[in-house]
PDB file of C-alpha atoms in Angstrom:
ATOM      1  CA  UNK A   1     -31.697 -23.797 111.407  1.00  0.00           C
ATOM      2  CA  UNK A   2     -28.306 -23.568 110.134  1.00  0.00           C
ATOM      3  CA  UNK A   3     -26.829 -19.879 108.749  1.00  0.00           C
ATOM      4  CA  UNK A   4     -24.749 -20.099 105.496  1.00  0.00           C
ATOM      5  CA  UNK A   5     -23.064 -17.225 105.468  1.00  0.00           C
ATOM      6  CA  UNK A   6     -19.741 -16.931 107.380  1.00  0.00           C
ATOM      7  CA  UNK A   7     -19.425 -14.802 110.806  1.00  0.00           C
ATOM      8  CA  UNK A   8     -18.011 -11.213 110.410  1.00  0.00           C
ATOM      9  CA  UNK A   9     -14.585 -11.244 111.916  1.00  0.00           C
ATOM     10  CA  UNK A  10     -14.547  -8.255 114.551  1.00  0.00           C
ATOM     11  CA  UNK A  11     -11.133  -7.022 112.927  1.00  0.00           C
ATOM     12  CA  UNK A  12     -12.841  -6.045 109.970  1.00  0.00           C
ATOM     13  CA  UNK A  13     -15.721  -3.687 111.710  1.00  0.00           C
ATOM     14  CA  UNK A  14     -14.512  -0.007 111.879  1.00  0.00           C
ATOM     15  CA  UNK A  15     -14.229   1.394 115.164  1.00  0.00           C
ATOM     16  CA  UNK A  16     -17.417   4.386 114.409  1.00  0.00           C
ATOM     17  CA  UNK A  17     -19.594   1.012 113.952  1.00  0.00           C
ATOM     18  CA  UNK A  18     -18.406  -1.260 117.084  1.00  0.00           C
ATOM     19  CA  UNK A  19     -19.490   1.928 119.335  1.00  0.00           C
ATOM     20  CA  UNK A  20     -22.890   1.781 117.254  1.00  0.00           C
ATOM     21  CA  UNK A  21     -23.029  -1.967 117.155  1.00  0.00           C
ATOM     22  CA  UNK A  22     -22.068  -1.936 121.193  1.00  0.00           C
ATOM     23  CA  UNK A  23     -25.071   0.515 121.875  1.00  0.00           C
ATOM     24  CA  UNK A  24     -27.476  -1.553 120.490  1.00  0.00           C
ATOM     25  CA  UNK A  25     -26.741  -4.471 122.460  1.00  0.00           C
ATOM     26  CA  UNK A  26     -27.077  -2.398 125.605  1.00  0.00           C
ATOM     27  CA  UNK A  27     -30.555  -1.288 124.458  1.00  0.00           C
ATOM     28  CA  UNK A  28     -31.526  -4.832 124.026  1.00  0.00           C
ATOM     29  CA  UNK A  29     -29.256  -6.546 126.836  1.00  0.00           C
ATOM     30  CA  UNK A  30     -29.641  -3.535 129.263  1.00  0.00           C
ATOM     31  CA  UNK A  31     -28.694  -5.839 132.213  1.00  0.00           C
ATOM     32  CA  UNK A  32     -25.384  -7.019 130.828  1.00  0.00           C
ATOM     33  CA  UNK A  33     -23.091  -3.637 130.742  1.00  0.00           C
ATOM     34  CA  UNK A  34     -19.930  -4.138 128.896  1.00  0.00           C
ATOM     35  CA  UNK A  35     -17.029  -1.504 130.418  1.00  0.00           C
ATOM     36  CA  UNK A  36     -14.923  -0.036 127.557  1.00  0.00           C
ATOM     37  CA  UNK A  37     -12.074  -3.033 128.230  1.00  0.00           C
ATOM     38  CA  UNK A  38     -14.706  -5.624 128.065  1.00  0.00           C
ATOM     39  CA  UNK A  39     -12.672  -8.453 126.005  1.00  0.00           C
ATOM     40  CA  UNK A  40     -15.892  -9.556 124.906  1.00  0.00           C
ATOM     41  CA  UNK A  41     -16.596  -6.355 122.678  1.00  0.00           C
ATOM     42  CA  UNK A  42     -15.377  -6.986 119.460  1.00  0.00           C
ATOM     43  CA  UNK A  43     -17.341 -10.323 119.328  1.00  0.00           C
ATOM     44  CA  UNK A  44     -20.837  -8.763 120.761  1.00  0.00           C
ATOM     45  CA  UNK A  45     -20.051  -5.659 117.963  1.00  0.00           C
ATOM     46  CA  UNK A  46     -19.322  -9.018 115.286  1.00  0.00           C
ATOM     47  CA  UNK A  47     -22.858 -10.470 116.759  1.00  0.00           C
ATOM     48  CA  UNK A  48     -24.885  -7.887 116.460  1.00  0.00           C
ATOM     49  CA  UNK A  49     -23.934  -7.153 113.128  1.00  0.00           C
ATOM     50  CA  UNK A  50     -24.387 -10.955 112.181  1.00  0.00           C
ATOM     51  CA  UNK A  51     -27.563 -10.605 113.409  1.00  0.00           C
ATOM     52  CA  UNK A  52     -28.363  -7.656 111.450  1.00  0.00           C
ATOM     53  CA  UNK A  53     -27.475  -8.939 108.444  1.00  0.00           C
ATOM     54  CA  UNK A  54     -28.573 -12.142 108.275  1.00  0.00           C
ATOM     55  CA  UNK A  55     -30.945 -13.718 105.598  1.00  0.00           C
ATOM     56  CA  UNK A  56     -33.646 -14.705 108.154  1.00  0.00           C
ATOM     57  CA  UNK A  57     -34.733 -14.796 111.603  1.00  0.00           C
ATOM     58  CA  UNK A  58     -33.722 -18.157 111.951  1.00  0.00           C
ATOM     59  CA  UNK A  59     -30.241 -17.793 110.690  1.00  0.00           C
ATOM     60  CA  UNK A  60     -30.028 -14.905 113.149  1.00  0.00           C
ATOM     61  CA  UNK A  61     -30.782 -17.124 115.921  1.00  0.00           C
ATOM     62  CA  UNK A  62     -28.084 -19.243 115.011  1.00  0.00           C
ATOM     63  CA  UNK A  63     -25.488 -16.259 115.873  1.00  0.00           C
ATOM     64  CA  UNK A  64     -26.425 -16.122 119.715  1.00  0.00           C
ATOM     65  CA  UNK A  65     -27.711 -19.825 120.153  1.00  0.00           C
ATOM     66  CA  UNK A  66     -24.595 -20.454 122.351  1.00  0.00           C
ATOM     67  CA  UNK A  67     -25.878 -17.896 124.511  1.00  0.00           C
ATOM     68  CA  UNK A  68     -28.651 -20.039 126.185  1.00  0.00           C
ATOM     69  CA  UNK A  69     -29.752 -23.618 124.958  1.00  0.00           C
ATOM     70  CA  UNK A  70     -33.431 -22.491 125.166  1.00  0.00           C
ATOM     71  CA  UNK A  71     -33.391 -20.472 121.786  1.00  0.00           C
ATOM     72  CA  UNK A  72     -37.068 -19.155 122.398  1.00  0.00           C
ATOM     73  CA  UNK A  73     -35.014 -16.800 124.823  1.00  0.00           C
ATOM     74  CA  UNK A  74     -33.255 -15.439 122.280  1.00  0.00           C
ATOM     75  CA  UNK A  75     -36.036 -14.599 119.548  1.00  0.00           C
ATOM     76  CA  UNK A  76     -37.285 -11.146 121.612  1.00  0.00           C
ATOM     77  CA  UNK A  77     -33.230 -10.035 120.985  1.00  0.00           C
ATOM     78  CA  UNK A  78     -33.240 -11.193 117.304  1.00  0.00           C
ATOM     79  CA  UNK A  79     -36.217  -8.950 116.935  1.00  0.00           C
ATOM     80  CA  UNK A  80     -34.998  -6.271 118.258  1.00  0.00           C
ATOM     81  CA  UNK A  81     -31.908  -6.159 116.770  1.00  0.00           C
ATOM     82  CA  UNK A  82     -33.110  -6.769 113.544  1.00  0.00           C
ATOM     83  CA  UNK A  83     -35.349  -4.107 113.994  1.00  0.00           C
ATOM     84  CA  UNK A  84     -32.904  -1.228 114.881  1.00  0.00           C
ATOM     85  CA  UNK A  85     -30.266  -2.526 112.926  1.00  0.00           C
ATOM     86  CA  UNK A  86     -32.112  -1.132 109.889  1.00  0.00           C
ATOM     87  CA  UNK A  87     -31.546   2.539 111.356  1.00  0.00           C
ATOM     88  CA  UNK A  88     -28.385   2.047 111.528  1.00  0.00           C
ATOM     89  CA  UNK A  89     -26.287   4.229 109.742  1.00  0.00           C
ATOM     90  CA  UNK A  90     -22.508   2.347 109.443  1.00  0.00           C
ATOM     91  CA  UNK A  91     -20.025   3.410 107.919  1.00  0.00           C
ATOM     92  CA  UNK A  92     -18.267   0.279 106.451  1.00  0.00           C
ATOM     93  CA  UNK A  93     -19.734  -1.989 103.963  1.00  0.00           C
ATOM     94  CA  UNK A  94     -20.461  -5.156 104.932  1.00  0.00           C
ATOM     95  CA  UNK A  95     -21.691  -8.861 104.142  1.00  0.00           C
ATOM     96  CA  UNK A  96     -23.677  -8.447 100.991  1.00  0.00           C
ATOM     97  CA  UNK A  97     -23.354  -4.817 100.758  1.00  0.00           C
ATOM     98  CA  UNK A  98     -19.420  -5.110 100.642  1.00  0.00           C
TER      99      UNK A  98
END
């Protein structure tokens, strides 16, 4: 399970989309709340969008397998992500799209 594309870099993500990109990581990761100063923002808003843009489920594993070594964890987040990522409407163009 290895993705091929490259990670988004967080610098590139308009600010409209990181507050988009943020919410949907609190619906699916309601117990970790990020406060506005969170340093960890920009790379959960560079995740998520990985995730959503990714050519499979597997490759969008491979964005968040750091976050626990037991990636069967992970594939419940993947889903759901994938799934409301499609609602999203964002402003920038990205990955294929740009």
């Amino acid at each position: 399970m290895k993705s091929t594309s490259a990670p988004i870099d967080p610098a590139t993500i308009r600010e409209a989309d990181k507050v988009k990109l943020i919410a949907l990581y609190g619906r699916v990761c309601p117990s970790d709340v990020l406060a506005n100063d969170d340093p960890r923002r920009d790379c959960i808003a560079a995740e998520m969008l990985d995730i959503g843009l990714a050519d499979s489920p597997d490759s969008a594993l491979q964005v968040i397998a750091w976050w626990d070594p037991l990636v069967e964890n992970l594939k419940p987040i993947v889903a759901s992500v994938r799934r409301s990522f499609r609602n999203l409407k964002l402003e920038g163009q990205y990955g294929a799209c740009a």
